[in-house]
PDB file of N, CA, C and O in Angstrom:
ATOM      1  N   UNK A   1      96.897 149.509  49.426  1.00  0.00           N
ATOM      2  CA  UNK A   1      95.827 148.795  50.102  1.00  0.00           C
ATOM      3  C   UNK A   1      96.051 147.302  49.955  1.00  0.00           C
ATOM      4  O   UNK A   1      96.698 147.018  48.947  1.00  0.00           O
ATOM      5  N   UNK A   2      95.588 146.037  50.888  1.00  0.00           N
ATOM      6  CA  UNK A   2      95.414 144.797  51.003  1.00  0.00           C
ATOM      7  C   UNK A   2      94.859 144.377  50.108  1.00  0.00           C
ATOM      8  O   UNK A   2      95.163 143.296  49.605  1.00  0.00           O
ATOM      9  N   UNK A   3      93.489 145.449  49.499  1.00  0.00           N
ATOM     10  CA  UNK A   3      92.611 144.426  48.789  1.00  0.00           C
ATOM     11  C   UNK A   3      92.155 145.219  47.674  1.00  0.00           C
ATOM     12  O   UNK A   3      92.475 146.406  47.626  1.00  0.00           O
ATOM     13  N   UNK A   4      91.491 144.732  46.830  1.00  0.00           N
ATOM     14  CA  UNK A   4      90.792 145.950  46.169  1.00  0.00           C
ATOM     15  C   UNK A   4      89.639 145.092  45.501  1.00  0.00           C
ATOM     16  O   UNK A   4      89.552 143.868  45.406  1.00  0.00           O
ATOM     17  N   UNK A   5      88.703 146.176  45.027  1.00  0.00           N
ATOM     18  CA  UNK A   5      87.179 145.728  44.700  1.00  0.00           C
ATOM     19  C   UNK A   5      87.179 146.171  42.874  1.00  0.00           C
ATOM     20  O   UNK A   5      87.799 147.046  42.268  1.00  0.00           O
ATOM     21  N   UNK A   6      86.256 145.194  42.437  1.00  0.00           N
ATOM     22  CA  UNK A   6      86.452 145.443  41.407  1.00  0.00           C
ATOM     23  C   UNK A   6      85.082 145.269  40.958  1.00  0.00           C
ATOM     24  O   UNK A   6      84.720 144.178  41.399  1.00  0.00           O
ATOM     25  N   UNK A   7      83.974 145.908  40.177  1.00  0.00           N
ATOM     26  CA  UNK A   7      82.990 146.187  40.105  1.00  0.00           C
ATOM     27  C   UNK A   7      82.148 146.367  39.025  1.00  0.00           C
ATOM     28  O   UNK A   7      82.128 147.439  38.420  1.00  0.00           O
ATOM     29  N   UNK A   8      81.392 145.349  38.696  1.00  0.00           N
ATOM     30  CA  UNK A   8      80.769 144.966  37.155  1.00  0.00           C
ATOM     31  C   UNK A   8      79.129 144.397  36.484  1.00  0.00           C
ATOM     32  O   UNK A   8      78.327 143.501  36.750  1.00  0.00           O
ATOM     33  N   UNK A   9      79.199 145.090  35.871  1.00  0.00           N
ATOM     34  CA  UNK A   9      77.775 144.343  35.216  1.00  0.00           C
ATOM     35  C   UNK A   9      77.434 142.936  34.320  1.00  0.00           C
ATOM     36  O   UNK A   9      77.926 142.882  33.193  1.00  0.00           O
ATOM     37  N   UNK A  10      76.670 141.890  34.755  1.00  0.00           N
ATOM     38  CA  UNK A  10      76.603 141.199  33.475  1.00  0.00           C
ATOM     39  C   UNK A  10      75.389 141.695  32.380  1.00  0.00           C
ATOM     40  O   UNK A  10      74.752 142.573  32.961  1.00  0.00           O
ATOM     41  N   UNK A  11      74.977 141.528  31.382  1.00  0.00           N
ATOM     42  CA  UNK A  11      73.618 142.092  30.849  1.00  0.00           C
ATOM     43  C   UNK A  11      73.334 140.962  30.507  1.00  0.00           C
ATOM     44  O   UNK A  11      72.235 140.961  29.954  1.00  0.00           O
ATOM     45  N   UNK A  12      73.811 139.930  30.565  1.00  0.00           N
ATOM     46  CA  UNK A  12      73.224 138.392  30.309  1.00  0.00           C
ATOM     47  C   UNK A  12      74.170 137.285  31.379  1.00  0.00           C
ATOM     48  O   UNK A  12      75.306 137.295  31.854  1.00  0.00           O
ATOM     49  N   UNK A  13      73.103 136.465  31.424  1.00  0.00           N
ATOM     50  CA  UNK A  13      73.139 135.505  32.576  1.00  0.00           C
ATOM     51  C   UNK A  13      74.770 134.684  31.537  1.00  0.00           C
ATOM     52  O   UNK A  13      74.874 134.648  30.311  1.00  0.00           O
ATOM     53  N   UNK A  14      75.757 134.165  32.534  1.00  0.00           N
ATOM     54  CA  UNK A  14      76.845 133.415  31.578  1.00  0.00           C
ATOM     55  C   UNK A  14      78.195 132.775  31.868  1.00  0.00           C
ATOM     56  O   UNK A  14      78.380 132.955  33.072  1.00  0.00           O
ATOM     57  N   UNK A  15      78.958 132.288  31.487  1.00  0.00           N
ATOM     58  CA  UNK A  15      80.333 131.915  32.179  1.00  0.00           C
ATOM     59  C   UNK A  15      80.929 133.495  32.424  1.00  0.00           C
ATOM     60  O   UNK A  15      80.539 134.385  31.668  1.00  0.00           O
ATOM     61  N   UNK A  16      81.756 133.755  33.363  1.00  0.00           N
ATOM     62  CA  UNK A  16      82.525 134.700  33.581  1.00  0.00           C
ATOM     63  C   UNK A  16      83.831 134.076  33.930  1.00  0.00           C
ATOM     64  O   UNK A  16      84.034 133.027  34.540  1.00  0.00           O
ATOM     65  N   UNK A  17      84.599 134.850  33.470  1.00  0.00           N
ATOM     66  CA  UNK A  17      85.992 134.752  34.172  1.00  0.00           C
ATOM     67  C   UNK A  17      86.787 135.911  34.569  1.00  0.00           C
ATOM     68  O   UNK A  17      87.056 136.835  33.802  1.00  0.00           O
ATOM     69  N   UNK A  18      87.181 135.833  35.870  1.00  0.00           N
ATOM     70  CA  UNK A  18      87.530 137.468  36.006  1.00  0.00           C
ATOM     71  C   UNK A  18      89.132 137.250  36.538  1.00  0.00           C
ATOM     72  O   UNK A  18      89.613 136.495  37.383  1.00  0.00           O
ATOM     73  N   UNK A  19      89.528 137.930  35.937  1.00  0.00           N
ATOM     74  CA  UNK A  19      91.175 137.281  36.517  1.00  0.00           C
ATOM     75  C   UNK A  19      92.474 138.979  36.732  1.00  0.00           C
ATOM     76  O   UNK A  19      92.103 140.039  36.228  1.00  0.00           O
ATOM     77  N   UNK A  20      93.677 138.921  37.398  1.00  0.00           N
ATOM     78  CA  UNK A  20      94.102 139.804  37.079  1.00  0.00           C
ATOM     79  C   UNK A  20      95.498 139.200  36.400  1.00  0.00           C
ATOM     80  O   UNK A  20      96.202 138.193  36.466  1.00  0.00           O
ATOM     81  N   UNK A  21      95.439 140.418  35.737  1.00  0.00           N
ATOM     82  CA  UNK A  21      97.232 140.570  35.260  1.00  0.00           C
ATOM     83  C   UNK A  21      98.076 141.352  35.335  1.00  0.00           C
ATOM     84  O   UNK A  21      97.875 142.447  35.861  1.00  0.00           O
ATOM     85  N   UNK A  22      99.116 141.037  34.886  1.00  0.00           N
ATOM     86  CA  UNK A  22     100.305 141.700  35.319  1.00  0.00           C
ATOM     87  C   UNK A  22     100.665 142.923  34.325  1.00  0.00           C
ATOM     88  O   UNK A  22      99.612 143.066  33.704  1.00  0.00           O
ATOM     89  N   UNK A  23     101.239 143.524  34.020  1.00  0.00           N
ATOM     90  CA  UNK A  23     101.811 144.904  33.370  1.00  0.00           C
ATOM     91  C   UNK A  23     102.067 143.896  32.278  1.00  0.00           C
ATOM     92  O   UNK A  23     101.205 143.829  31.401  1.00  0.00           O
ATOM     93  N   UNK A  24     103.140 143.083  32.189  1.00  0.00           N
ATOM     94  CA  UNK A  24     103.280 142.079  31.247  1.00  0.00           C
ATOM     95  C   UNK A  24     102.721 141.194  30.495  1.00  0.00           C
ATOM     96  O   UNK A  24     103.192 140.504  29.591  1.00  0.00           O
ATOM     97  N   UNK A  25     101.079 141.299  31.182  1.00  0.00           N
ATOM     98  CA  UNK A  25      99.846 139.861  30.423  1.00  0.00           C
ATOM     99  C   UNK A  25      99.800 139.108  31.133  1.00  0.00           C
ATOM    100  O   UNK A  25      98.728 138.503  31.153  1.00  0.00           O
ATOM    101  N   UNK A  26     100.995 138.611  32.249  1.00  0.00           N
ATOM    102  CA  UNK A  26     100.738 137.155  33.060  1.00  0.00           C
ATOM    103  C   UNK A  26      99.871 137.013  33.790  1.00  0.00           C
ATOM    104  O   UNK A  26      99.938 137.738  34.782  1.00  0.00           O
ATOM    105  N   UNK A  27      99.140 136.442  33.739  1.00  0.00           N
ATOM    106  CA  UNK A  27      97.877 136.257  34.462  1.00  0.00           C
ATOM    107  C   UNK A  27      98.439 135.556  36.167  1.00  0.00           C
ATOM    108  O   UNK A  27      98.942 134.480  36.493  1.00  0.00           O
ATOM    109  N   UNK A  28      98.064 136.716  36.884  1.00  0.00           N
ATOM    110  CA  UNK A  28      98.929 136.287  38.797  1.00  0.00           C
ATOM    111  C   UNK A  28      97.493 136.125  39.301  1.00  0.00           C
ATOM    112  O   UNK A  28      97.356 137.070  40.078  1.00  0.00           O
ATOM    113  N   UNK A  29      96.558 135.557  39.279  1.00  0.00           N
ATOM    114  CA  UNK A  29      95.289 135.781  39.759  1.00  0.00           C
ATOM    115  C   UNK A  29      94.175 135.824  39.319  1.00  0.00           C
ATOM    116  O   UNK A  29      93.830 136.836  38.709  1.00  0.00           O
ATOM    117  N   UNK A  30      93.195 134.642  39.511  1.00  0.00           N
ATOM    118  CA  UNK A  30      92.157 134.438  39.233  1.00  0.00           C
ATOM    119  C   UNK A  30      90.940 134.748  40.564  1.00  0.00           C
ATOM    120  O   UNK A  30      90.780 134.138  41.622  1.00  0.00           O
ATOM    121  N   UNK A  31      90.213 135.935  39.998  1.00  0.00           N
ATOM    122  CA  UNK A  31      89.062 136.136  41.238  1.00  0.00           C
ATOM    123  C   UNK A  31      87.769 135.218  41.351  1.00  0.00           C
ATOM    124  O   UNK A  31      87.343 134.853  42.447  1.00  0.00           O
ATOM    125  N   UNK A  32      87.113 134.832  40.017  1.00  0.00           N
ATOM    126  CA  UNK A  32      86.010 134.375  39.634  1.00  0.00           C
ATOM    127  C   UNK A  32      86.272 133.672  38.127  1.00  0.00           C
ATOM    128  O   UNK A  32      86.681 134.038  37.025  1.00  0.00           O
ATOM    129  N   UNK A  33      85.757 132.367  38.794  1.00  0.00           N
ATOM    130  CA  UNK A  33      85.249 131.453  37.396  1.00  0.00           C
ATOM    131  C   UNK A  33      84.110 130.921  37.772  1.00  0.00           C
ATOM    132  O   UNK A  33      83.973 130.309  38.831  1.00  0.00           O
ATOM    133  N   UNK A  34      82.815 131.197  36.565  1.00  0.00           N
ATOM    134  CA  UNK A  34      81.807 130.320  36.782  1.00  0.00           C
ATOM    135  C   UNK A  34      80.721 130.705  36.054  1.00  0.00           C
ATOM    136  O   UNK A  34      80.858 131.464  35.095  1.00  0.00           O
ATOM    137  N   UNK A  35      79.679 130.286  36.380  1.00  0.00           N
ATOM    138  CA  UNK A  35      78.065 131.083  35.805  1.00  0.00           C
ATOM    139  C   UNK A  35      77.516 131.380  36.607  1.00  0.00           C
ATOM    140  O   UNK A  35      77.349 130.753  37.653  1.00  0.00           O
ATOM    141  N   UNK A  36      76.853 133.014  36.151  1.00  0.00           N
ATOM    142  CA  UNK A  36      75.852 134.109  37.017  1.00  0.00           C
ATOM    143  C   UNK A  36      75.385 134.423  36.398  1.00  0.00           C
ATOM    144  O   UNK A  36      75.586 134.710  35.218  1.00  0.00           O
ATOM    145  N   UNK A  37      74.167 134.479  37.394  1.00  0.00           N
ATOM    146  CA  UNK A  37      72.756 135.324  36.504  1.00  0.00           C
ATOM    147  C   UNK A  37      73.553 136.805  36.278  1.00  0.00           C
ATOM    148  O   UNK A  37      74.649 137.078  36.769  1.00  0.00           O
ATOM    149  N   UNK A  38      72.614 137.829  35.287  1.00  0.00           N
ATOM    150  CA  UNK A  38      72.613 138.995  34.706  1.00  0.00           C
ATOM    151  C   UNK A  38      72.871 139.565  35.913  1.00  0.00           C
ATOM    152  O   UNK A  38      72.410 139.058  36.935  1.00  0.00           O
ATOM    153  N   UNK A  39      73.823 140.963  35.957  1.00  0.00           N
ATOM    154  CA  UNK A  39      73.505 142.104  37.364  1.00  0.00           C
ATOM    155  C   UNK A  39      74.580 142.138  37.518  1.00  0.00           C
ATOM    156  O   UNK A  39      75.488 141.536  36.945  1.00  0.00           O
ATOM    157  N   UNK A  40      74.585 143.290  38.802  1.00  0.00           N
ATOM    158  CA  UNK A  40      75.428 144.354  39.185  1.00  0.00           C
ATOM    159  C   UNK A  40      76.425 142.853  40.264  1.00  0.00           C
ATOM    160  O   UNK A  40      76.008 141.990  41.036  1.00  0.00           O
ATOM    161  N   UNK A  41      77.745 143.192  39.784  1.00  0.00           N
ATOM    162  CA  UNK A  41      78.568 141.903  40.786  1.00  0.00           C
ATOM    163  C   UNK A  41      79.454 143.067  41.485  1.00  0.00           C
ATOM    164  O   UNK A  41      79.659 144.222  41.109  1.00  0.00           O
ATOM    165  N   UNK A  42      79.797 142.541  42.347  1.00  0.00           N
ATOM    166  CA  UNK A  42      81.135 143.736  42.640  1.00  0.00           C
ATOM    167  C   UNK A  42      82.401 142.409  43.878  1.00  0.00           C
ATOM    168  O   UNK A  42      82.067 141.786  44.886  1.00  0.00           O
ATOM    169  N   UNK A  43      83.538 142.454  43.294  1.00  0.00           N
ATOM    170  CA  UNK A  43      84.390 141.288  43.500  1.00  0.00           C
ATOM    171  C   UNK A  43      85.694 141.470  44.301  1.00  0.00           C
ATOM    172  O   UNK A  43      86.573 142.164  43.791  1.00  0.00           O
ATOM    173  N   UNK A  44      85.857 141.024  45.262  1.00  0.00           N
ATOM    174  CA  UNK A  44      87.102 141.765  45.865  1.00  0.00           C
ATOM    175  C   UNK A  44      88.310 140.824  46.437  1.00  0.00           C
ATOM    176  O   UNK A  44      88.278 140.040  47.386  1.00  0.00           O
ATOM    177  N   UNK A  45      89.537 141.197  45.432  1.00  0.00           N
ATOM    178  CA  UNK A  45      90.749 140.736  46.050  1.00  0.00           C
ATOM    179  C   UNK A  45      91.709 140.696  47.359  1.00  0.00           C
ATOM    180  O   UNK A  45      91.639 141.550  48.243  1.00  0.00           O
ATOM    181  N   UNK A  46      92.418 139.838  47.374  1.00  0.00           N
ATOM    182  CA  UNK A  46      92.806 140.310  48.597  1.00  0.00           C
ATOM    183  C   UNK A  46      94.863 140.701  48.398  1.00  0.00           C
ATOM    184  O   UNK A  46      95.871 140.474  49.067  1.00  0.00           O
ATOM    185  N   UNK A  47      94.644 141.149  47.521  1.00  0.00           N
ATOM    186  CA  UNK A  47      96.589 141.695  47.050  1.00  0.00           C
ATOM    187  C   UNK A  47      97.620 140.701  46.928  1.00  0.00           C
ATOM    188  O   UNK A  47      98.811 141.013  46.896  1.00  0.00           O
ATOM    189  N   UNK A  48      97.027 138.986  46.829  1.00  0.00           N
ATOM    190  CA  UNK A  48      97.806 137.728  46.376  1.00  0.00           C
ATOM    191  C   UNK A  48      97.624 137.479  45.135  1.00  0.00           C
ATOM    192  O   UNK A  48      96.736 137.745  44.325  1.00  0.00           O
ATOM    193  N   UNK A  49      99.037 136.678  45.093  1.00  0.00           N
ATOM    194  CA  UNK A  49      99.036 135.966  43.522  1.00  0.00           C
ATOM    195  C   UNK A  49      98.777 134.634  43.793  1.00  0.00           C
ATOM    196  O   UNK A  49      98.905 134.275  44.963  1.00  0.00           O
ATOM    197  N   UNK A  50      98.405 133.746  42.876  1.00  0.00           N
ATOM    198  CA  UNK A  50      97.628 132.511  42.982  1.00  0.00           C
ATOM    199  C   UNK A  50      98.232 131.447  43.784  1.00  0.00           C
ATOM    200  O   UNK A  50      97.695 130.509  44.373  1.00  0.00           O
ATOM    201  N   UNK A  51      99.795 131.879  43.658  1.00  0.00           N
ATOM    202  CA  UNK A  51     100.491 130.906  44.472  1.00  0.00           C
ATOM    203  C   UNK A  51     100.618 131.558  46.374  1.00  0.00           C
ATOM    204  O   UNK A  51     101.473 131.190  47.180  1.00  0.00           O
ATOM    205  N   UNK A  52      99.429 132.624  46.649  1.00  0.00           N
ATOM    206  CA  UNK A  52      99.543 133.299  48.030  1.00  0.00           C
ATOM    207  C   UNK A  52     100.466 134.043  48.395  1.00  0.00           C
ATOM    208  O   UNK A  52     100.534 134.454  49.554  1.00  0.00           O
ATOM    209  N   UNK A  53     101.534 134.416  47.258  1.00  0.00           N
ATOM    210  CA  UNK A  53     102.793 135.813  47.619  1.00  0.00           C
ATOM    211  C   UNK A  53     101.667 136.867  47.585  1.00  0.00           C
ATOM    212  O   UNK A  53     100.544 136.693  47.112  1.00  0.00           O
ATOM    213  N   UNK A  54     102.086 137.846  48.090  1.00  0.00           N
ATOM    214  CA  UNK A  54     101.656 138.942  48.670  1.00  0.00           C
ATOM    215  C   UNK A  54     101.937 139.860  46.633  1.00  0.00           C
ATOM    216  O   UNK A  54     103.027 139.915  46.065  1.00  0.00           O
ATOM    217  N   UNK A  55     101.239 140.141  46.333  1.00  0.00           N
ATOM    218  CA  UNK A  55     101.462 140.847  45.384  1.00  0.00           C
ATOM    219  C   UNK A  55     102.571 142.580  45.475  1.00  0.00           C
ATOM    220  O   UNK A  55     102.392 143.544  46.220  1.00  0.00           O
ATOM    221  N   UNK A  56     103.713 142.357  44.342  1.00  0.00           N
ATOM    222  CA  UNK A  56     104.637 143.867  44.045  1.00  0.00           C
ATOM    223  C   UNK A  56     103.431 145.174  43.989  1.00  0.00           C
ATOM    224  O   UNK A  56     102.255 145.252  43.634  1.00  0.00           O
ATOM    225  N   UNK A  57     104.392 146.056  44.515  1.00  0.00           N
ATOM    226  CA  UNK A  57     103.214 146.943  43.686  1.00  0.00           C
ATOM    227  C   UNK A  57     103.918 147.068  42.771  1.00  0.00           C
ATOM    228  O   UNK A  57     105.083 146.680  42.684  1.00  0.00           O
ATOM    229  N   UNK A  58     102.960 147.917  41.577  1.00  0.00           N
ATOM    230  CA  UNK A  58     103.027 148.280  40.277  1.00  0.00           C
ATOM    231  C   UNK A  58     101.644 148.818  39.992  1.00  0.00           C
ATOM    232  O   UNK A  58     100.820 149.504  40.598  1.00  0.00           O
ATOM    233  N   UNK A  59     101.743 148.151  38.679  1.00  0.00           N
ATOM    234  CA  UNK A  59     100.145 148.381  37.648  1.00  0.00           C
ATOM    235  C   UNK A  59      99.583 147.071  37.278  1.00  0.00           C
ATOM    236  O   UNK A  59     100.263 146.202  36.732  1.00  0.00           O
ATOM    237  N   UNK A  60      98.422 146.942  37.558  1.00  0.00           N
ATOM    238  CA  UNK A  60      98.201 145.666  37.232  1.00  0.00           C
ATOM    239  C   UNK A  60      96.679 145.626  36.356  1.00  0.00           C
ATOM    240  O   UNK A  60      95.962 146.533  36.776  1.00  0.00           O
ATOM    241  N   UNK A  61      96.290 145.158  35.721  1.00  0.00           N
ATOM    242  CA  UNK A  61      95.044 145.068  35.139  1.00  0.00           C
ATOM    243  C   UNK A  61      94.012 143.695  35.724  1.00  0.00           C
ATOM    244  O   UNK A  61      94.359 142.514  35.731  1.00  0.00           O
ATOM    245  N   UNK A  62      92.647 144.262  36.201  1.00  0.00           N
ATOM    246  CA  UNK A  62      91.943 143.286  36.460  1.00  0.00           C
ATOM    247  C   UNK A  62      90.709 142.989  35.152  1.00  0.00           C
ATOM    248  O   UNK A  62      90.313 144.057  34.684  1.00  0.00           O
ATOM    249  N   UNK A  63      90.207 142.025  34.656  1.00  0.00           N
ATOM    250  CA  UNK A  63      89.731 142.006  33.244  1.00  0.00           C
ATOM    251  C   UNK A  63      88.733 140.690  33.882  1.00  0.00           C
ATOM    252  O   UNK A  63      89.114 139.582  34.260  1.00  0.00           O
ATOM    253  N   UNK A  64      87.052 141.366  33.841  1.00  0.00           N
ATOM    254  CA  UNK A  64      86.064 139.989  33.164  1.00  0.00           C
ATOM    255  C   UNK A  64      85.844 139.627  32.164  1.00  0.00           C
ATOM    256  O   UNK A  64      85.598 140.390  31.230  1.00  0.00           O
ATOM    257  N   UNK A  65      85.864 138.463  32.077  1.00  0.00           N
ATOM    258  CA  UNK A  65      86.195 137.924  30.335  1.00  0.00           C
ATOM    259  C   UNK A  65      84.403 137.188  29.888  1.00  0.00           C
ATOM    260  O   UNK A  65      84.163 136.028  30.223  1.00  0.00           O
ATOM    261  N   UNK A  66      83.715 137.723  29.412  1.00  0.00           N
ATOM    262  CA  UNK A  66      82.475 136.178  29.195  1.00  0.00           C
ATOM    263  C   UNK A  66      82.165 135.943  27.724  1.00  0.00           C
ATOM    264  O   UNK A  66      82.963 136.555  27.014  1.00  0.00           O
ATOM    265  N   UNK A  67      81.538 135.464  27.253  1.00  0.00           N
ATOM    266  CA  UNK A  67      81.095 135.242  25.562  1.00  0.00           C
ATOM    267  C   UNK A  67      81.551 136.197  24.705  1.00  0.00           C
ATOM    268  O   UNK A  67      82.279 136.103  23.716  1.00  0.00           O
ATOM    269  N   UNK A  68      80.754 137.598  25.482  1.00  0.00           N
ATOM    270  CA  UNK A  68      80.267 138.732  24.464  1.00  0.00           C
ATOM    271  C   UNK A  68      81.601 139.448  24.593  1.00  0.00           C
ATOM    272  O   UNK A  68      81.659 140.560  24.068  1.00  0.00           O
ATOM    273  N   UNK A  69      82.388 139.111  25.043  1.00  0.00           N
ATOM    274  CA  UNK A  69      83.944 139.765  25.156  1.00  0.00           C
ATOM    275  C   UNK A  69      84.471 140.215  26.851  1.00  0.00           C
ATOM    276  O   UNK A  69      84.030 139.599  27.821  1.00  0.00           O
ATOM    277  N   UNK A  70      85.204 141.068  26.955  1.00  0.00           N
ATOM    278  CA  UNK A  70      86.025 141.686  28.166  1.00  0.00           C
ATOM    279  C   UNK A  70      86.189 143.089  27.730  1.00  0.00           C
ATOM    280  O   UNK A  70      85.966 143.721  26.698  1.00  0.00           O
ATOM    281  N   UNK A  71      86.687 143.348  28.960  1.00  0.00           N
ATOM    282  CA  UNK A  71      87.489 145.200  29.393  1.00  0.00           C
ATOM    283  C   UNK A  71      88.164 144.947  30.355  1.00  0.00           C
ATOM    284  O   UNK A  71      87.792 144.276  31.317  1.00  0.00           O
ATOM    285  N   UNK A  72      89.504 145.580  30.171  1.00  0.00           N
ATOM    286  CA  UNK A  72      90.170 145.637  31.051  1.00  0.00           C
ATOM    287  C   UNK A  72      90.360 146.618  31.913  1.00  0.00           C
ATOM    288  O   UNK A  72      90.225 147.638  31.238  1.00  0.00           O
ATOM    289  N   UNK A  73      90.668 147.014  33.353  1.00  0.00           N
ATOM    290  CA  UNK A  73      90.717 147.874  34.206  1.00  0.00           C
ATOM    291  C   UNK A  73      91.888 148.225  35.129  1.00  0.00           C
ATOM    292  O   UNK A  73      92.320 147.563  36.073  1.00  0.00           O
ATOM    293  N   UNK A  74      92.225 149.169  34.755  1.00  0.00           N
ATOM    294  CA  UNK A  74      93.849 149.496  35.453  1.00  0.00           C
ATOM    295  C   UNK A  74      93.674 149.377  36.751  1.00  0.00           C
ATOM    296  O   UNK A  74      92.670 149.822  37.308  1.00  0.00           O
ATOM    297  N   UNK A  75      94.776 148.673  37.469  1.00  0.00           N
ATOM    298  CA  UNK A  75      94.759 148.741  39.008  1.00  0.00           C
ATOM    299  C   UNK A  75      96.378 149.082  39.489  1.00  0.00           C
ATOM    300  O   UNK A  75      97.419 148.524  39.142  1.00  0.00           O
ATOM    301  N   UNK A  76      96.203 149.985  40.231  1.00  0.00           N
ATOM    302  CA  UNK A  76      97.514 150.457  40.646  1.00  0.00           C
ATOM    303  C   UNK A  76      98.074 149.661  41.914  1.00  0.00           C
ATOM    304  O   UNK A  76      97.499 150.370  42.740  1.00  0.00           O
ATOM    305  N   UNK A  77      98.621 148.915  42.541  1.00  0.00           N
ATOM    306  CA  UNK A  77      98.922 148.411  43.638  1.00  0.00           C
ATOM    307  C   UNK A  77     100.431 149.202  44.397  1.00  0.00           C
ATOM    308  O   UNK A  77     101.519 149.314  43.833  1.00  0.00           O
ATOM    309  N   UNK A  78     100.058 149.713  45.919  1.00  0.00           N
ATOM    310  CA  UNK A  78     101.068 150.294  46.409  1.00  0.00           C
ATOM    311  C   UNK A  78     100.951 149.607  48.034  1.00  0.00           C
ATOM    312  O   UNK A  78     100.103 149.395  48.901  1.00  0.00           O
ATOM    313  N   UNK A  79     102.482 149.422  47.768  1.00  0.00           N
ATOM    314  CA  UNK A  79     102.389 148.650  49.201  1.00  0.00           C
ATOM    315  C   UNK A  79     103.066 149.544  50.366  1.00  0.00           C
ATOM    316  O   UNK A  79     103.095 149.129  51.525  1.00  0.00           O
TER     317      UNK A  79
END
């Protein structure tokens, strides 16, 4: 797929950072930086890396990061 959605709760209002990475840790992509109120977000890429290449497929992890910590979320990309 082109794009993919990625889909999350805050339980407190806060900085977020939601970014993806690579199989390796490298961070190819930043979706969201900023502050939001508490609630249901749902965030969607469009299969680029920050510099606008079209992203490999592979495995990639997308991860929101805020105060109270992160989780990371496997994303499979097939082109």
């Amino acid at each position: 797929s082109s794009s993919t959605r990625l889909d999350f709760t805050l339980e407190s209002a806060g900085s977020v950072d939601l970014a993806i990475f690579d199989a390796s840790g490298r961070r190819v992509a930043t979706l969201l930086r900023g502050d939001l109120p508490a609630g249901a977000r749902s965030v969607t890429g469009d299969g680029r890396e920050a510099g606008g290449r079209v992203a490999y497929a592979g495995l990639y992890f997308g991860r929101p990061s805020t105060a109270r910590g992160s989780v990371a979320r496997r994303i499979v990309r097939v082109n």
